[in-house]
Coordinates of C-alpha atoms in Angstrom, one line a residue:
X501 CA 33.4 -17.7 -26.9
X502 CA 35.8 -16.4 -24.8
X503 CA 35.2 -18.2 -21.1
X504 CA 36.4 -15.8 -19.1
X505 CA 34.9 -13.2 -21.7
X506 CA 32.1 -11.3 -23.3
X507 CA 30.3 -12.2 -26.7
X508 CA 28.7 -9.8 -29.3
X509 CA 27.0 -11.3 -32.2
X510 CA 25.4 -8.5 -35.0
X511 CA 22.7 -9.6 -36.6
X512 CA 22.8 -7.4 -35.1
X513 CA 26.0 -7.7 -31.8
X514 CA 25.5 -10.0 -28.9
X515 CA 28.0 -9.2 -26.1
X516 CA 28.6 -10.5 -22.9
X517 CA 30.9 -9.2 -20.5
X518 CA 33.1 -10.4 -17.4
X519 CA 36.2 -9.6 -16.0
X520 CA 38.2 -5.2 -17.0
X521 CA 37.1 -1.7 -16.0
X522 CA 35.9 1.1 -16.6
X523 CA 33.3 2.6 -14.0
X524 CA 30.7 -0.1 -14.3
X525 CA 30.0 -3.5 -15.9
X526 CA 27.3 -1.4 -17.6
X527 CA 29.3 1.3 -18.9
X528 CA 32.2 -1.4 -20.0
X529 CA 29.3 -2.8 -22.2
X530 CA 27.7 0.2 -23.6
X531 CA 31.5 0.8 -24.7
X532 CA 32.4 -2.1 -26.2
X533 CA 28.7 -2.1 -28.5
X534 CA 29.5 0.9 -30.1
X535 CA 33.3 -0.2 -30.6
X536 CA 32.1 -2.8 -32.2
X537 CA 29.7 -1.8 -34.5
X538 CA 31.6 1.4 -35.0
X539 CA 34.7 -0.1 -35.8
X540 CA 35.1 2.3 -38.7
X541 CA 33.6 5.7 -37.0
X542 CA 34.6 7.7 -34.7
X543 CA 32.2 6.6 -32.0
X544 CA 34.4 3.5 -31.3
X545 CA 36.3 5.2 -28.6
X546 CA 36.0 6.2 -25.4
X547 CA 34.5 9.7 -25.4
X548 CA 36.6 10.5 -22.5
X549 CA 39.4 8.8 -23.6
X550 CA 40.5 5.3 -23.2
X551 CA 41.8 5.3 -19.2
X552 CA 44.4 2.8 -20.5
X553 CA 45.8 5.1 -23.0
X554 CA 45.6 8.6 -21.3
X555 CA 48.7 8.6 -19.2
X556 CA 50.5 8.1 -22.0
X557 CA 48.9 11.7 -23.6
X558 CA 51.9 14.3 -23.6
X559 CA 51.5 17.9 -22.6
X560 CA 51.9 18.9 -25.9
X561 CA 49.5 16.4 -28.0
X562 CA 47.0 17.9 -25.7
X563 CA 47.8 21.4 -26.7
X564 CA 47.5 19.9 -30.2
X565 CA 44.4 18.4 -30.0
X566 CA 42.9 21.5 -27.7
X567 CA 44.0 23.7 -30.6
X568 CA 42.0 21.3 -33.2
X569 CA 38.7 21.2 -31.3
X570 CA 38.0 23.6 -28.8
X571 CA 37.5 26.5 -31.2
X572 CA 33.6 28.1 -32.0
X573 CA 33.5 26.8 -35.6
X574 CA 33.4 23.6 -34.0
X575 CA 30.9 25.2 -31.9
X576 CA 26.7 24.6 -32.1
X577 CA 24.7 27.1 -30.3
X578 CA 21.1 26.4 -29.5
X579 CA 18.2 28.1 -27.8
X580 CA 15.0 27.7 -26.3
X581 CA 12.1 30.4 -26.2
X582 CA 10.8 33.5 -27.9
X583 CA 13.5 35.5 -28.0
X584 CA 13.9 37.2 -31.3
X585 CA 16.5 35.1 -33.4
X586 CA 18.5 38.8 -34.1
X587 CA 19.2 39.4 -30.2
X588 CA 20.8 35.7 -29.9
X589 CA 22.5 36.1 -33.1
X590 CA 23.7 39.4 -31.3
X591 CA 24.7 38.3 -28.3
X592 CA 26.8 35.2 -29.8
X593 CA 29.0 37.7 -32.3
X594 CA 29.8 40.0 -29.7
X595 CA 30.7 37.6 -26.7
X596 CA 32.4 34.8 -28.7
X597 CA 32.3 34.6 -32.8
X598 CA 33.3 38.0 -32.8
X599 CA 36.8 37.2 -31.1
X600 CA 37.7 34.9 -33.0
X601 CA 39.0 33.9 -37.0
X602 CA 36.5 31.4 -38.3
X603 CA 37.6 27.9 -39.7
X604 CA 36.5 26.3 -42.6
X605 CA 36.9 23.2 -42.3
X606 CA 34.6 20.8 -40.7
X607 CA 35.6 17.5 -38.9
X608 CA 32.2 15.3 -40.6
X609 CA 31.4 12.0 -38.6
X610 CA 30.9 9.5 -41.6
X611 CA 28.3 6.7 -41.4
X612 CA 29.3 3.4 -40.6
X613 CA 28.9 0.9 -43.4
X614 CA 26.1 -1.7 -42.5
X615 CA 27.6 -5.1 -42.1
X616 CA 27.6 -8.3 -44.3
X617 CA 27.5 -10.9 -41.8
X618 CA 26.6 -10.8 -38.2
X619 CA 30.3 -9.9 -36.0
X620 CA 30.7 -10.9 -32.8
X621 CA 33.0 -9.6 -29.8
X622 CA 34.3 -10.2 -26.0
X623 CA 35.7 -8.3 -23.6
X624 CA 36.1 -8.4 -20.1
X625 CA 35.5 -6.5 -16.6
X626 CA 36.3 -6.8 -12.6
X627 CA 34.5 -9.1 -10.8
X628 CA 35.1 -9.3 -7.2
X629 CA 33.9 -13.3 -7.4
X630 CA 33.5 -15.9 -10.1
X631 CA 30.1 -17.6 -9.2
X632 CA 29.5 -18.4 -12.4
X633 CA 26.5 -15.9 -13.2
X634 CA 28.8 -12.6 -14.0
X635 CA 28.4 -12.7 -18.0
X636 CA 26.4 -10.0 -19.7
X637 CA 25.0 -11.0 -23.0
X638 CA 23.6 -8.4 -25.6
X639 CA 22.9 -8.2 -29.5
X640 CA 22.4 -5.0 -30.7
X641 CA 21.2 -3.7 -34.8
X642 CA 22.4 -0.6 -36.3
X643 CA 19.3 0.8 -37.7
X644 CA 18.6 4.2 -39.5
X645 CA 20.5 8.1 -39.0
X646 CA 19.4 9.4 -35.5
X647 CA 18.9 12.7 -37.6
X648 CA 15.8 11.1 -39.1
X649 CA 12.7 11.7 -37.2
X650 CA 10.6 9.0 -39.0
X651 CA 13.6 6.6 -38.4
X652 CA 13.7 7.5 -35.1
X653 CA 10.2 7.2 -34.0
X654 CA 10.0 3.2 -36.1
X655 CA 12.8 2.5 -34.1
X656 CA 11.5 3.7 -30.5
X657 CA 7.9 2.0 -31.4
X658 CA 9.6 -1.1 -32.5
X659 CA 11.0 -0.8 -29.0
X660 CA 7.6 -0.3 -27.3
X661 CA 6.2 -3.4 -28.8
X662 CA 9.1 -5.7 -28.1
X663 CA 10.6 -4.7 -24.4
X664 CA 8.2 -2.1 -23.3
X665 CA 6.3 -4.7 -20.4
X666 CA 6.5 -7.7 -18.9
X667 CA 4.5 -9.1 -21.6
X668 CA 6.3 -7.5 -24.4
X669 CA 7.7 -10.6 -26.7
X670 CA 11.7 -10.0 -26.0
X671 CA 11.6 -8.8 -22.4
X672 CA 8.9 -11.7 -21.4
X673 CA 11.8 -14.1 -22.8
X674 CA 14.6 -12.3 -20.9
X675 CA 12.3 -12.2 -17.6
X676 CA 11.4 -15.7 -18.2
X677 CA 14.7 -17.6 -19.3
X678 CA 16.5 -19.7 -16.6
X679 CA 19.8 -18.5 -18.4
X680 CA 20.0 -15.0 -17.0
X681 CA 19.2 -12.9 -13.9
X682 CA 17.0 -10.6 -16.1
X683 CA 17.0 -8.2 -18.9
X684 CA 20.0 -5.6 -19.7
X685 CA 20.1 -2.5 -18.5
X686 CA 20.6 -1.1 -22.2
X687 CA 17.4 -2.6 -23.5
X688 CA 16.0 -0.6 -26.1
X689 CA 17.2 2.7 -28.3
X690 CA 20.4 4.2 -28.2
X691 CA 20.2 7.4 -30.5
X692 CA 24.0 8.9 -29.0
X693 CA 25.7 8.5 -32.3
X694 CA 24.7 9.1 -35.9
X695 CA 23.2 6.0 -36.3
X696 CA 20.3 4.3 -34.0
X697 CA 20.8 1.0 -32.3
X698 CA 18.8 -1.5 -31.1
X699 CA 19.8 -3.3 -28.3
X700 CA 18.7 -6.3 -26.1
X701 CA 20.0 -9.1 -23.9
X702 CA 20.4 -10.1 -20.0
X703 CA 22.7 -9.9 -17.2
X704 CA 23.7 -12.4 -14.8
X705 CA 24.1 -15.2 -17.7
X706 CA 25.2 -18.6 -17.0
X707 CA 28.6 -19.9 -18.6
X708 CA 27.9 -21.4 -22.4
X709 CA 24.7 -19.6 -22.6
X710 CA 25.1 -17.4 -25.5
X711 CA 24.5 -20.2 -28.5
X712 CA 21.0 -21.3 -26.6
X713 CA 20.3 -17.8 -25.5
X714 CA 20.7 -16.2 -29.4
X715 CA 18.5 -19.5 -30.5
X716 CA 15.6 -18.6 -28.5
X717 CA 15.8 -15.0 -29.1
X718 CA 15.5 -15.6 -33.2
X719 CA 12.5 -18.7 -32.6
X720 CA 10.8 -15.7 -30.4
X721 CA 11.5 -13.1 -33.2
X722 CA 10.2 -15.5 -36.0
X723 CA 7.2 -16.8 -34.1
X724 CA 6.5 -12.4 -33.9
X725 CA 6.9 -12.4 -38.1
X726 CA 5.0 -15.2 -38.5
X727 CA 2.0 -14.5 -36.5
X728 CA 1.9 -10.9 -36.4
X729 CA 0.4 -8.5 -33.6
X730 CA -2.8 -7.7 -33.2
X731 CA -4.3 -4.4 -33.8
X732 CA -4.8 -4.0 -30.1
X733 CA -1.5 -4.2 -28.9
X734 CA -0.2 -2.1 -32.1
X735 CA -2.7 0.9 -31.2
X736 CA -1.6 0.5 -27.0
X737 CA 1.8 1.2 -28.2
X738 CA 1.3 4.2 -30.6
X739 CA -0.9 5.7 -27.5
X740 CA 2.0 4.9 -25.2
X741 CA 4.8 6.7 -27.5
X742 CA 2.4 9.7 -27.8
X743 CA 2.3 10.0 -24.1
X744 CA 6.1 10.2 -23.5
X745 CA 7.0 12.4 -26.5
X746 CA 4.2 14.8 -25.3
X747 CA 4.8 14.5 -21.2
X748 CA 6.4 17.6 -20.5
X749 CA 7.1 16.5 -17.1
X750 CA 8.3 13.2 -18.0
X751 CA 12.2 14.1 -17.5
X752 CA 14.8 15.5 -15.4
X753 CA 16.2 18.2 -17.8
X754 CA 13.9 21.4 -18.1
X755 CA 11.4 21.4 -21.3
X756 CA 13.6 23.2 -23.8
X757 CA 16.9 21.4 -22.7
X758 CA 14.5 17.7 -23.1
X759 CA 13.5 19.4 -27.3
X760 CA 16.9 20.3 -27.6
X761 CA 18.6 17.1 -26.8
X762 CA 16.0 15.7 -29.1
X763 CA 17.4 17.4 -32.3
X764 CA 20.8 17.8 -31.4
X765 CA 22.3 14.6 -33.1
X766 CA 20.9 16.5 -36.3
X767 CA 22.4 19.6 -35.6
X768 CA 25.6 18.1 -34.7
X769 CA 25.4 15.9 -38.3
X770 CA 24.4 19.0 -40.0
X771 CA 21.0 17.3 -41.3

């Protein structure tokens, strides 16, 4: 482990961060999961582009790369309400796909390859003082196709019964641990790329925590396979999930832009 670093280790990743910027510790970390676990896709960079590496973009690479990806066929176009599918079909020819030549080709997002062995990674970000409790430490699994709604709703209720209270198994240890501060701000789901991931960890860790940390986080997942859960707590978490995917008012985007978001990683994979 890197002492002035971060460490990921796959069994999914563990990661901790200290020290290098982006906007946030937070954001530095999100970054460097799915660079890691990524590392043959796409989603490994920066969406925005790497701040390190855009001065260096010339005038005409952008032109380039504008030229590529900025273009309808590249386009998805979705809807919300009851308007007949013919006027919207309308409407999109005669404003935009009308205007233009089509393309072909398709720029496909390939999976990544699930890993042999757990991989492990640092990195760093700015810290305005070294007191020793600055280290974030994550692991994260790369799970199912984001496209898949069963796969999708096993991974969000394996979320609910692991980190979604106080009591939950892997949050009570993160709460509890004299290692950390607390639990990650990324515990839980990430469905952004094609793949989910399941991630979980703590902030504020103490230097050469990582090894212990990782050992209790495996006993606490083992003790979970061993002895099961009880029906009770199973049947609390189903209501739960049932609750949040049917609360209309249960998010800051309006209704059809919340069902829209929901399906768009299978739009955008063309499942």
């Amino acid at each position: 482990f890197n002492e002035a670093g971060t460490v990921l280790d796959l069994g999914g990743v563990v990661f901790n961060e200290m020290k290098g910027a982006m906007s946030s510790p937070t954001a530095r970390l999100w970054q460097q999961v799915h660079t890691t676990i990524f590392k043959d896709s796409a989603y490994r960079h920066n969406s925005g582009g790497e701040p390190s590496v855009i001065p260096s973009l010339s005038h005409d690479e952008l032109k380039r790369f504008h030229k590529k990806h900025y273009h309808p066929s590249n386009a998805v176009f979705m809807t919300y309400g009851n308007f007949p599918c013919e006027a919207h079909q309308e409407q999109f020819e005669r404003q935009v796909l009308g205007k233009f030549v089509e393309r072909a080709s398709s720029i496909p997002v390939p999976k990544q390859q699930v890993f042999k062995e757990p991989i492990s990674a640092t990195t760093t970000y700015a810290h305005p003082t070294d007191d020793g409790r600055d280290r974030f430490v994550v692991w994260a699994w790369m799970l199912g196709e984001t496209s898949n709604s069963e796969e999708i709703l096993e991974a969000s209720f394996l979320s609910c019964l692991l980190l979604e209270h106080s009591a939950s198994p892997l949050r009570k240890l993160f709460e509890t641990t004299e290692r950390a501060t607390g639990p990650s701000e990324l515990c839980g789901v990430d469905d952004s790329a094609r793949q989910i991931i399941f991630i979980c960890g703590v902030e504020g860790a103490s230097p050469d925590s990582e090894e212990p940390l990782e050992r209790e986080l495996f006993e606490c997942l083992r003790l979970l396979c061993e002895k099961g859960v009880s029906y009770d707590v199973v049947d609390a978490a189903i209501n739960q999930l049932e609750l949040e995917k049917r609360d209309i008012g249960n998010s800051s985007y309006p209704r059809g832009l919340e069902l829209i978001g929901r399906i768009l990683p299978s739009v955008l994979h063309e499942a």
